[in-house]
Coordinates of C-alpha atoms and ligand atoms in Angstrom, one line a residue:
M1 CA -84.0 48.1 37.5
P2 CA -86.8 49.5 39.6
D3 CA -90.3 49.5 38.2
V4 CA -90.6 52.5 35.9
L5 CA -94.4 52.4 35.9
R6 CA -96.7 49.9 37.6
W7 CA -100.5 49.7 38.0
T8 CA -101.3 48.5 41.5
G9 CA -105.0 47.7 40.9
D10 CA -106.3 51.1 42.0
A11 CA -103.3 53.5 41.7
L12 CA -100.4 54.3 39.4
R13 CA -96.9 53.9 40.9
F14 CA -94.1 55.5 38.9
L15 CA -90.4 56.4 39.2
D16 CA -89.8 60.1 39.4
Q17 CA -87.2 60.4 36.6
T18 CA -86.5 64.0 37.4
L19 CA -84.5 62.8 40.5
L20 CA -82.3 60.3 38.6
P21 CA -79.5 59.4 38.9
G22 CA -79.2 60.7 42.5
E23 CA -82.4 59.2 43.9
T24 CA -84.8 56.4 42.9
R25 CA -88.0 57.7 44.4
M26 CA -91.3 56.0 43.6
L27 CA -94.5 58.1 43.6
E28 CA -98.1 56.8 43.7
T29 CA -101.3 58.5 42.7
R30 CA -105.0 57.8 42.2
D31 CA -105.5 61.3 40.6
Y32 CA -105.3 61.5 36.9
R33 CA -104.2 65.2 37.2
A34 CA -101.1 64.1 39.1
V35 CA -100.2 61.9 36.2
I36 CA -100.7 64.9 33.9
D37 CA -98.4 66.9 36.1
A38 CA -95.8 64.1 36.1
L39 CA -95.9 64.0 32.3
K40 CA -95.5 67.8 32.0
R41 CA -92.5 67.9 34.4
L42 CA -90.9 64.8 32.7
A43 CA -91.1 62.7 35.8
I44 CA -92.6 60.2 33.3
R45 CA -91.2 60.7 29.8
G46 CA -90.2 59.0 26.5
A47 CA -92.8 58.6 23.7
P48 CA -94.0 55.0 24.3
L49 CA -94.1 55.5 28.1
I50 CA -96.0 58.7 27.8
G51 CA -98.7 56.8 25.9
I52 CA -98.9 54.0 28.5
A53 CA -99.0 56.5 31.4
G54 CA -101.7 58.4 29.6
A55 CA -103.8 55.2 29.3
Y56 CA -103.5 54.6 33.1
A57 CA -104.4 58.3 33.7
A58 CA -107.6 57.6 31.7
V59 CA -108.3 54.7 34.0
L60 CA -107.9 56.9 37.1
A61 CA -110.2 59.6 35.6
A62 CA -112.8 56.9 34.7
R63 CA -112.7 55.4 38.2
A64 CA -113.5 58.8 39.7
L65 CA -116.5 59.1 37.4
R66 CA -117.8 55.5 37.2
E67 CA -120.9 56.2 39.5
C68 CA -122.1 58.9 37.0
A69 CA -125.0 58.5 34.6
P70 CA -123.8 57.3 31.2
A71 CA -124.2 60.6 29.4
A72 CA -122.3 62.5 32.2
F73 CA -119.6 59.9 32.2
R74 CA -119.1 60.1 28.5
E75 CA -118.9 63.9 28.6
Q76 CA -116.6 64.2 31.6
A77 CA -114.4 61.3 30.8
S78 CA -113.9 62.8 27.3
L79 CA -112.9 66.1 28.8
A80 CA -110.3 64.3 31.0
L81 CA -109.0 62.5 28.0
A82 CA -108.5 65.8 26.1
E83 CA -106.7 67.2 29.1
I84 CA -104.4 64.1 29.3
S85 CA -103.8 64.3 25.5
A86 CA -102.7 67.9 25.8
A87 CA -100.0 67.2 28.4
R88 CA -97.3 66.8 25.8
P89 CA -98.0 67.5 22.1
T90 CA -95.1 66.0 20.1
A91 CA -95.0 62.3 20.9
V92 CA -97.9 60.8 18.9
N93 CA -98.0 57.8 21.2
L94 CA -100.0 59.8 23.7
A95 CA -102.7 60.9 21.1
W96 CA -102.6 57.3 19.8
A97 CA -103.4 55.8 23.2
M98 CA -106.0 58.5 24.0
G99 CA -107.7 57.8 20.7
Q100 CA -108.2 54.1 21.8
C101 CA -109.5 55.2 25.2
Q102 CA -111.9 57.7 23.5
A103 CA -113.3 55.0 21.3
L104 CA -114.3 53.1 24.5
V105 CA -115.7 56.1 26.3
S106 CA -117.7 57.5 23.3
T107 CA -119.6 54.3 22.8
T108 CA -120.3 53.2 26.4
D109 CA -123.7 53.0 28.2
D110 CA -122.1 51.4 31.2
P111 CA -119.5 53.5 33.0
A112 CA -118.4 50.8 35.4
N113 CA -117.8 48.4 32.6
C114 CA -116.1 51.0 30.5
T115 CA -113.7 51.7 33.4
L116 CA -112.8 48.0 33.4
Q117 CA -112.3 48.0 29.7
L118 CA -110.0 51.0 30.0
E119 CA -108.0 49.2 32.7
N120 CA -107.6 46.2 30.4
L121 CA -106.6 48.5 27.5
A122 CA -103.9 50.2 29.5
A123 CA -102.5 46.9 30.7
A124 CA -102.5 45.6 27.1
L125 CA -100.8 48.6 25.7
H126 CA -98.1 48.3 28.5
A127 CA -97.5 44.6 27.8
D128 CA -97.6 45.1 24.1
D129 CA -95.0 47.8 24.2
A130 CA -92.6 45.5 26.1
R131 CA -93.0 42.9 23.2
R132 CA -92.4 45.6 20.6
C133 CA -89.2 46.6 22.3
E134 CA -88.0 43.0 22.4
S135 CA -88.6 42.6 18.6
I136 CA -86.9 46.0 17.9
G137 CA -83.8 44.8 19.7
Q138 CA -83.8 41.5 17.9
Y139 CA -84.3 43.0 14.4
G140 CA -82.0 45.9 15.1
A141 CA -78.8 44.2 16.4
I142 CA -77.7 43.5 12.8
I143 CA -77.1 47.2 12.0
I144 CA -74.4 47.4 14.7
P145 CA -71.1 46.3 13.3
E146 CA -68.6 44.3 15.4
G147 CA -66.5 46.6 17.6
A148 CA -68.5 49.6 16.6
G149 CA -68.6 53.0 18.2
V150 CA -72.3 53.8 18.6
V151 CA -73.7 57.3 19.3
T152 CA -77.1 57.9 20.8
H153 CA -79.0 60.9 21.8
C154 CA -81.5 61.5 24.7
N155 CA -82.9 58.3 26.3
A156 CA -84.8 55.6 24.4
G157 CA -84.4 52.9 26.9
A158 CA -86.4 51.2 29.7
L159 CA -87.1 54.6 31.2
A160 CA -88.9 55.6 28.0
T161 CA -90.9 52.5 27.2
G162 CA -92.8 49.6 28.6
G163 CA -89.8 47.3 27.9
E164 CA -86.1 47.6 27.4
G165 CA -86.4 50.5 25.0
T166 CA -86.1 51.1 21.3
A167 CA -82.6 52.5 20.5
I168 CA -81.3 51.0 23.7
A169 CA -82.9 47.7 23.0
V170 CA -80.8 47.5 19.8
I171 CA -77.7 48.5 21.7
L172 CA -78.3 45.9 24.4
A173 CA -79.0 43.2 21.8
A174 CA -75.7 43.9 20.0
H175 CA -73.9 44.1 23.4
R176 CA -75.3 40.7 24.5
Q177 CA -74.3 39.2 21.1
G178 CA -70.7 40.0 22.2
K179 CA -70.1 42.5 19.5
G180 CA -67.7 44.5 21.7
I181 CA -69.4 47.8 21.1
H182 CA -68.7 51.1 22.8
V183 CA -71.5 53.6 23.2
F184 CA -71.1 57.4 23.1
V185 CA -73.9 59.1 24.9
D186 CA -74.9 62.7 24.1
E187 CA -75.6 64.4 27.4
T188 CA -78.7 66.0 25.8
R189 CA -79.1 69.5 26.9
P190 CA -81.2 71.1 28.4
L191 CA -82.6 68.4 30.6
L192 CA -79.7 65.9 30.4
Q193 CA -81.7 62.7 29.5
G194 CA -78.5 61.3 28.1
A195 CA -76.2 62.0 31.0
R196 CA -78.8 61.3 33.8
L197 CA -80.8 58.5 32.3
T198 CA -79.1 56.7 29.4
M199 CA -75.7 56.5 31.2
W200 CA -77.6 55.2 34.3
E201 CA -79.2 52.4 32.2
L202 CA -76.0 51.5 30.3
L203 CA -74.0 51.3 33.5
R204 CA -76.6 49.0 35.1
H205 CA -76.3 46.7 32.0
E206 CA -72.5 47.1 32.1
V207 CA -72.3 48.3 28.5
P208 CA -69.1 50.2 27.8
A209 CA -70.1 53.8 27.4
T210 CA -68.6 57.3 27.4
L211 CA -70.6 60.5 28.1
I212 CA -70.0 63.3 25.6
T213 CA -71.5 66.8 25.3
D214 CA -73.9 67.3 22.4
G215 CA -71.2 69.3 20.4
M216 CA -68.6 66.5 20.5
A217 CA -70.2 63.8 18.3
A218 CA -69.2 65.4 15.0
S219 CA -65.6 65.5 16.1
L220 CA -65.6 61.9 17.2
M221 CA -67.0 60.9 13.8
R222 CA -64.2 62.8 12.1
E223 CA -61.7 60.8 14.2
G224 CA -63.3 57.6 13.0
R225 CA -64.5 56.6 16.5
I226 CA -68.2 56.3 15.6
Q227 CA -69.5 53.8 13.0
V228 CA -73.3 54.1 13.6
A229 CA -75.8 56.5 15.1
I230 CA -79.2 55.4 16.5
T231 CA -81.9 57.3 18.4
G232 CA -85.6 56.9 19.3
A233 CA -88.4 58.9 17.9
D234 CA -91.5 60.8 19.0
R235 CA -93.4 61.0 15.8
I236 CA -92.6 59.9 12.2
A237 CA -94.5 61.5 9.3
A238 CA -95.4 59.7 6.0
N239 CA -92.2 61.0 4.2
G240 CA -89.9 59.7 7.0
D241 CA -89.4 63.1 8.6
T242 CA -88.9 62.3 12.3
A243 CA -89.4 64.3 15.5
N244 CA -87.0 63.4 18.3
K245 CA -85.3 65.2 21.1
I246 CA -83.7 68.6 20.2
G247 CA -80.2 67.9 18.9
T248 CA -81.1 64.8 16.9
Y249 CA -81.2 66.8 13.7
A250 CA -77.7 68.1 14.3
L251 CA -76.4 64.6 15.0
A252 CA -78.0 63.3 11.7
V253 CA -76.4 66.1 9.7
A254 CA -73.0 65.3 11.2
A255 CA -73.6 61.6 10.5
K256 CA -74.5 62.4 6.8
Y257 CA -71.3 64.5 6.4
H258 CA -69.1 61.8 7.8
R259 CA -70.9 58.9 6.0
V260 CA -72.0 57.4 9.3
P261 CA -75.3 55.5 9.0
F262 CA -78.1 57.1 11.0
Y263 CA -80.9 54.9 12.3
I264 CA -84.2 55.5 14.1
A265 CA -85.6 52.8 16.3
A266 CA -89.3 53.1 17.0
P267 CA -92.5 51.0 17.4
L268 CA -95.2 51.4 14.8
S269 CA -97.3 53.4 17.4
T270 CA -94.8 56.2 16.8
L271 CA -95.8 56.5 13.1
D272 CA -98.2 59.3 12.1
L273 CA -98.8 58.6 8.4
A274 CA -101.7 61.1 8.3
L275 CA -99.1 63.8 8.4
P276 CA -97.4 64.3 5.0
D277 CA -94.1 65.6 6.4
G278 CA -92.4 67.0 9.5
N279 CA -93.7 70.5 9.0
A280 CA -97.1 69.2 10.4
I281 CA -95.6 67.8 13.6
P282 CA -96.4 70.0 16.6
I283 CA -93.2 70.9 18.5
E284 CA -93.4 71.4 22.2
H285 CA -91.8 74.6 23.5
R286 CA -90.8 74.5 27.1
D287 CA -89.9 77.1 29.7
E288 CA -86.8 79.3 29.0
S289 CA -85.5 78.6 32.5
E290 CA -84.6 75.0 31.4
V291 CA -82.0 76.6 29.1
T292 CA -80.9 79.6 31.3
S293 CA -80.2 77.3 34.2
L294 CA -78.9 73.8 34.8
Q295 CA -80.6 71.6 37.4
G296 CA -81.9 74.7 39.2
I297 CA -78.7 76.7 39.1
R298 CA -78.7 79.7 36.9
T299 CA -76.0 79.6 34.3
A300 CA -77.0 82.6 32.1
P301 CA -77.0 86.2 33.3
E302 CA -80.2 87.6 34.7
G303 CA -82.3 89.0 31.8
A304 CA -80.9 86.6 29.2
R305 CA -83.6 85.3 27.0
A306 CA -83.5 81.7 25.6
C307 CA -85.4 79.5 23.2
N308 CA -86.4 76.0 24.2
P309 CA -88.0 73.7 21.6
A310 CA -88.0 70.3 23.2
F311 CA -87.8 68.4 19.8
D312 CA -86.5 68.9 16.3
I313 CA -87.3 67.3 12.9
T314 CA -84.7 65.2 11.2
P315 CA -85.5 65.1 7.5
G316 CA -86.2 61.6 6.2
E317 CA -83.4 62.0 3.6
L318 CA -80.9 61.9 6.5
I319 CA -82.2 58.6 7.9
T320 CA -80.6 55.4 6.7
G321 CA -83.1 53.0 8.2
I322 CA -85.9 52.7 10.7
V323 CA -85.9 49.7 13.1
T324 CA -89.5 48.6 13.9
E325 CA -91.0 45.6 15.7
R326 CA -91.8 44.2 12.2
G327 CA -88.3 44.6 10.8
I328 CA -86.0 47.3 9.4
I329 CA -87.2 49.6 6.6
A330 CA -85.3 51.9 4.3
P331 CA -86.2 54.7 1.8
P332 CA -88.2 55.4 -0.2
W333 CA -90.1 56.3 3.0
D334 CA -93.5 57.0 1.5
E335 CA -93.6 53.4 0.1
T336 CA -91.9 51.5 2.9
L337 CA -93.7 53.2 5.8
A338 CA -97.1 52.7 4.1
A339 CA -96.2 49.0 3.4
I340 CA -95.1 48.2 7.0
V341 CA -98.5 49.2 8.5
S342 CA -100.6 47.5 5.8
Ligands
MRU1 O1 -88.7 65.0 26.4 P1 -88.5 63.5 26.5 O2 -87.5 63.1 27.5 O3 -89.9 62.8 26.7 O4 -88.0 63.1 25.1 C1 -87.7 61.7 24.8 C2 -87.2 61.5 23.4 O5 -87.0 62.4 22.6 C3 -86.9 60.1 23.1 O6 -85.8 60.0 22.2 C4 -88.2 59.5 22.4 O7 -89.3 59.8 23.1 C5 -88.1 58.1 22.1 S1 -88.2 57.1 23.5 C6 -88.2 55.4 23.1

């Protein structure tokens, strides 16, 4: 597995995920705006990784300002943090990481020292997320029955986190325990994170997997070929409503109808318990061209309009359990989510 994201000491090196699976090209930058651009075009993506990359972008912004007087540093670094935070609105991990950076910036009288503190923070968030992924895998393996067909949506693996992933960490743990599982991977239109990224990861780990189009999962459930569904998350509200890649809601509805348990795997950094429910979660809307074309080739007639919400909200009542780094929780969400962070 190539490094997905690595701090070199004065630059951020990252894998351009838009080119996978055809090409594994690393990019390197010392400009925080190039990181923002990478986030916006999904060269760096996945909720936990977005937060980590945002923290490194904050380091790059601070390094460029560290000769400034303290007041100017605080003002300009805060503007840069707001700019980074706005790159992608749905995954709370970015706002969560930027909040921690802002706390350092707002209180500093020593720009050079603050820059070092930001660097330490980014490295700590990165390493911490790897540990969270490991625990999620260890706790989560129990939900996957022997010989199960497992469906997942989008990519919640090493390409989306600082470690081996969330949903994919659970799948890998079950696979390594010799459970003989078979994974069905939703291709995940419009940007094909399932086909391009999750299949790429599972093949590298030699996990038996079959690619399906997003519309096929319900039919496979009806045929009894899927025993469990598991995805990652971008933000979880206090009542368990969960934002994740568009299409997750439809998968959860199909799972409910077919009595297939539907799990979310996510670190606690993905919880946003200040929000009462999913209606308060901001949904990113992306360019219509991602829907009217496929990898640059137009598939809809000229003039066709399209809608392109990048995420949807799965109601908490459709979720069987949430696998976190502190264990697996189940409804009632208002009680169990509050308890797990206390
Ligand atoms: O638009 P993306 O590719 O950033 O969306 C990613 C997802 O929806 C993932 O499922 C989610 O971020 C969880 S990653 C552990």
